[in-house]
mmCIF file with all atom_site columns, C-alpha atoms in Angstrom:
data_model
loop_
_atom_site.group_PDB
_atom_site.id
_atom_site.type_symbol
_atom_site.label_atom_id
_atom_site.label_alt_id
_atom_site.label_comp_id
_atom_site.label_asym_id
_atom_site.label_entity_id
_atom_site.label_seq_id
_atom_site.pdbx_PDB_ins_code
_atom_site.Cartn_x
_atom_site.Cartn_y
_atom_site.Cartn_z
_atom_site.occupancy
_atom_site.B_iso_or_equiv
_atom_site.pdbx_formal_charge
_atom_site.auth_seq_id
_atom_site.auth_comp_id
_atom_site.auth_asym_id
_atom_site.auth_atom_id
_atom_site.pdbx_PDB_model_num
ATOM 1  C CA . UNK A 1 1  ? 6.966  19.952 8.200  1.00 0.00 ? 496 UNK A CA 1
ATOM 2  C CA . UNK A 1 2  ? 6.515  18.505 11.663 1.00 0.00 ? 497 UNK A CA 1
ATOM 3  C CA . UNK A 1 3  ? 9.205  18.567 14.301 1.00 0.00 ? 498 UNK A CA 1
ATOM 4  C CA . UNK A 1 4  ? 11.485 15.607 14.994 1.00 0.00 ? 499 UNK A CA 1
ATOM 5  C CA . UNK A 1 5  ? 9.778  12.971 17.143 1.00 0.00 ? 500 UNK A CA 1
ATOM 6  C CA . UNK A 1 6  ? 10.025 13.375 20.889 1.00 0.00 ? 501 UNK A CA 1
ATOM 7  C CA . UNK A 1 7  ? 10.741 10.391 23.124 1.00 0.00 ? 502 UNK A CA 1
ATOM 8  C CA . UNK A 1 8  ? 8.406  9.408  25.946 1.00 0.00 ? 503 UNK A CA 1
ATOM 9  C CA . UNK A 1 9  ? 10.091 7.186  28.537 1.00 0.00 ? 504 UNK A CA 1
ATOM 10 C CA . UNK A 1 10 ? 7.545  4.654  29.804 1.00 0.00 ? 505 UNK A CA 1
ATOM 11 C CA . UNK A 1 11 ? 10.139 2.151  31.021 1.00 0.00 ? 506 UNK A CA 1
ATOM 12 C CA . UNK A 1 12 ? 9.345  0.454  34.323 1.00 0.00 ? 507 UNK A CA 1
ATOM 13 C CA . UNK A 1 13 ? 5.582  0.917  33.936 1.00 0.00 ? 508 UNK A CA 1
ATOM 14 C CA . UNK A 1 14 ? 3.299  -2.083 33.594 1.00 0.00 ? 509 UNK A CA 1
ATOM 15 C CA . UNK A 1 15 ? -0.020 -2.533 31.793 1.00 0.00 ? 510 UNK A CA 1
ATOM 16 C CA . UNK A 1 16 ? -2.167 -0.474 31.506 1.00 0.00 ? 511 UNK A CA 1
ATOM 17 C CA . UNK A 1 17 ? -0.012 2.551  32.419 1.00 0.00 ? 512 UNK A CA 1
ATOM 18 C CA . UNK A 1 18 ? 2.048  2.779  29.186 1.00 0.00 ? 513 UNK A CA 1
ATOM 19 C CA . UNK A 1 19 ? -1.115 2.993  27.066 1.00 0.00 ? 514 UNK A CA 1
ATOM 20 C CA . UNK A 1 20 ? -2.895 5.371  29.442 1.00 0.00 ? 515 UNK A CA 1
ATOM 21 C CA . UNK A 1 21 ? 0.069  7.741  29.580 1.00 0.00 ? 516 UNK A CA 1
ATOM 22 C CA . UNK A 1 22 ? 0.623  7.507  25.810 1.00 0.00 ? 517 UNK A CA 1
ATOM 23 C CA . UNK A 1 23 ? -3.028 8.348  25.164 1.00 0.00 ? 518 UNK A CA 1
ATOM 24 C CA . UNK A 1 24 ? -2.820 11.455 27.357 1.00 0.00 ? 519 UNK A CA 1
ATOM 25 C CA . UNK A 1 25 ? 0.451  12.615 25.791 1.00 0.00 ? 520 UNK A CA 1
ATOM 26 C CA . UNK A 1 26 ? -0.757 12.068 22.210 1.00 0.00 ? 521 UNK A CA 1
ATOM 27 C CA . UNK A 1 27 ? -4.030 13.891 22.933 1.00 0.00 ? 522 UNK A CA 1
ATOM 28 C CA . UNK A 1 28 ? -2.037 17.076 23.530 1.00 0.00 ? 523 UNK A CA 1
ATOM 29 C CA . UNK A 1 29 ? -0.104 16.828 20.264 1.00 0.00 ? 524 UNK A CA 1
ATOM 30 C CA . UNK A 1 30 ? -1.066 18.111 16.806 1.00 0.00 ? 525 UNK A CA 1
ATOM 31 C CA . UNK A 1 31 ? -2.191 15.580 14.190 1.00 0.00 ? 526 UNK A CA 1
ATOM 32 C CA . UNK A 1 32 ? 0.739  14.216 12.213 1.00 0.00 ? 527 UNK A CA 1
ATOM 33 C CA . UNK A 1 33 ? 3.297  14.721 14.980 1.00 0.00 ? 528 UNK A CA 1
ATOM 34 C CA . UNK A 1 34 ? 5.277  11.641 15.954 1.00 0.00 ? 529 UNK A CA 1
ATOM 35 C CA . UNK A 1 35 ? 6.267  10.288 19.350 1.00 0.00 ? 530 UNK A CA 1
ATOM 36 C CA . UNK A 1 36 ? 8.645  7.480  20.318 1.00 0.00 ? 531 UNK A CA 1
ATOM 37 C CA . UNK A 1 37 ? 7.261  5.373  23.156 1.00 0.00 ? 532 UNK A CA 1
ATOM 38 C CA . UNK A 1 38 ? 9.949  3.442  25.061 1.00 0.00 ? 533 UNK A CA 1
ATOM 39 C CA . UNK A 1 39 ? 8.647  0.549  27.163 1.00 0.00 ? 534 UNK A CA 1
ATOM 40 C CA . UNK A 1 40 ? 9.851  -2.401 29.201 1.00 0.00 ? 535 UNK A CA 1
ATOM 41 C CA . UNK A 1 41 ? 6.408  -3.994 29.684 1.00 0.00 ? 536 UNK A CA 1
ATOM 42 C CA . UNK A 1 42 ? 6.341  -7.225 27.618 1.00 0.00 ? 537 UNK A CA 1
ATOM 43 C CA . UNK A 1 43 ? 2.616  -6.722 26.951 1.00 0.00 ? 538 UNK A CA 1
ATOM 44 C CA . UNK A 1 44 ? 3.319  -3.419 25.186 1.00 0.00 ? 539 UNK A CA 1
ATOM 45 C CA . UNK A 1 45 ? 3.974  -5.311 21.924 1.00 0.00 ? 540 UNK A CA 1
ATOM 46 C CA . UNK A 1 46 ? 0.268  -6.219 22.006 1.00 0.00 ? 541 UNK A CA 1
ATOM 47 C CA . UNK A 1 47 ? -1.155 -3.171 23.780 1.00 0.00 ? 542 UNK A CA 1
ATOM 48 C CA . UNK A 1 48 ? 0.485  -0.332 21.811 1.00 0.00 ? 543 UNK A CA 1
ATOM 49 C CA . UNK A 1 49 ? -0.497 -1.609 18.318 1.00 0.00 ? 544 UNK A CA 1
ATOM 50 C CA . UNK A 1 50 ? -4.051 -2.294 19.551 1.00 0.00 ? 545 UNK A CA 1
ATOM 51 C CA . UNK A 1 51 ? -4.242 1.187  21.091 1.00 0.00 ? 546 UNK A CA 1
ATOM 52 C CA . UNK A 1 52 ? -3.074 2.797  17.828 1.00 0.00 ? 547 UNK A CA 1
ATOM 53 C CA . UNK A 1 53 ? -5.589 0.814  15.794 1.00 0.00 ? 548 UNK A CA 1
ATOM 54 C CA . UNK A 1 54 ? -8.491 1.637  18.113 1.00 0.00 ? 549 UNK A CA 1
ATOM 55 C CA . UNK A 1 55 ? -7.720 5.369  18.369 1.00 0.00 ? 550 UNK A CA 1
ATOM 56 C CA . UNK A 1 56 ? -6.736 6.172  14.780 1.00 0.00 ? 551 UNK A CA 1
ATOM 57 C CA . UNK A 1 57 ? -2.998 6.614  15.325 1.00 0.00 ? 552 UNK A CA 1
ATOM 58 C CA . UNK A 1 58 ? -0.420 5.251  12.895 1.00 0.00 ? 553 UNK A CA 1
ATOM 59 C CA . UNK A 1 59 ? 2.173  2.824  14.235 1.00 0.00 ? 554 UNK A CA 1
ATOM 60 C CA . UNK A 1 60 ? 5.101  3.824  12.014 1.00 0.00 ? 555 UNK A CA 1
ATOM 61 C CA . UNK A 1 61 ? 7.851  1.646  13.424 1.00 0.00 ? 556 UNK A CA 1
ATOM 62 C CA . UNK A 1 62 ? 8.511  -0.922 16.153 1.00 0.00 ? 557 UNK A CA 1
ATOM 63 C CA . UNK A 1 63 ? 11.952 -1.969 17.319 1.00 0.00 ? 558 UNK A CA 1
ATOM 64 C CA . UNK A 1 64 ? 13.313 -4.176 20.055 1.00 0.00 ? 559 UNK A CA 1
ATOM 65 C CA . UNK A 1 65 ? 15.747 -2.621 22.518 1.00 0.00 ? 560 UNK A CA 1
ATOM 66 C CA . UNK A 1 66 ? 17.982 -4.290 25.123 1.00 0.00 ? 561 UNK A CA 1
ATOM 67 C CA . UNK A 1 67 ? 15.448 -3.300 27.812 1.00 0.00 ? 562 UNK A CA 1
ATOM 68 C CA . UNK A 1 68 ? 12.177 -3.724 25.900 1.00 0.00 ? 563 UNK A CA 1
ATOM 69 C CA . UNK A 1 69 ? 10.659 -2.035 22.855 1.00 0.00 ? 564 UNK A CA 1
ATOM 70 C CA . UNK A 1 70 ? 10.310 1.317  21.115 1.00 0.00 ? 565 UNK A CA 1
ATOM 71 C CA . UNK A 1 71 ? 7.252  2.335  19.117 1.00 0.00 ? 566 UNK A CA 1
ATOM 72 C CA . UNK A 1 72 ? 7.101  5.306  16.761 1.00 0.00 ? 567 UNK A CA 1
ATOM 73 C CA . UNK A 1 73 ? 3.511  6.557  16.769 1.00 0.00 ? 568 UNK A CA 1
ATOM 74 C CA . UNK A 1 74 ? 2.077  9.249  14.506 1.00 0.00 ? 569 UNK A CA 1
ATOM 75 C CA . UNK A 1 75 ? -0.852 11.113 16.022 1.00 0.00 ? 570 UNK A CA 1
ATOM 76 C CA . UNK A 1 76 ? -4.026 10.486 14.046 1.00 0.00 ? 571 UNK A CA 1
#
């Protein structure tokens, strides 16, 4: 069983930094591990799902937060 998802705080960063930082962080994780990405960039609702689709990661969950959005990504 994999560990509980970690949270990666990407709040305050604008496109393309949330995706670039997420890609680097996920690259260092084992397949199947999950990571919450927390963002305030309004474009993240487009960029994060596209990034997951293009790089073989699974977007498990998306939720709105008072400051922006959270994305639960499973490393593919």
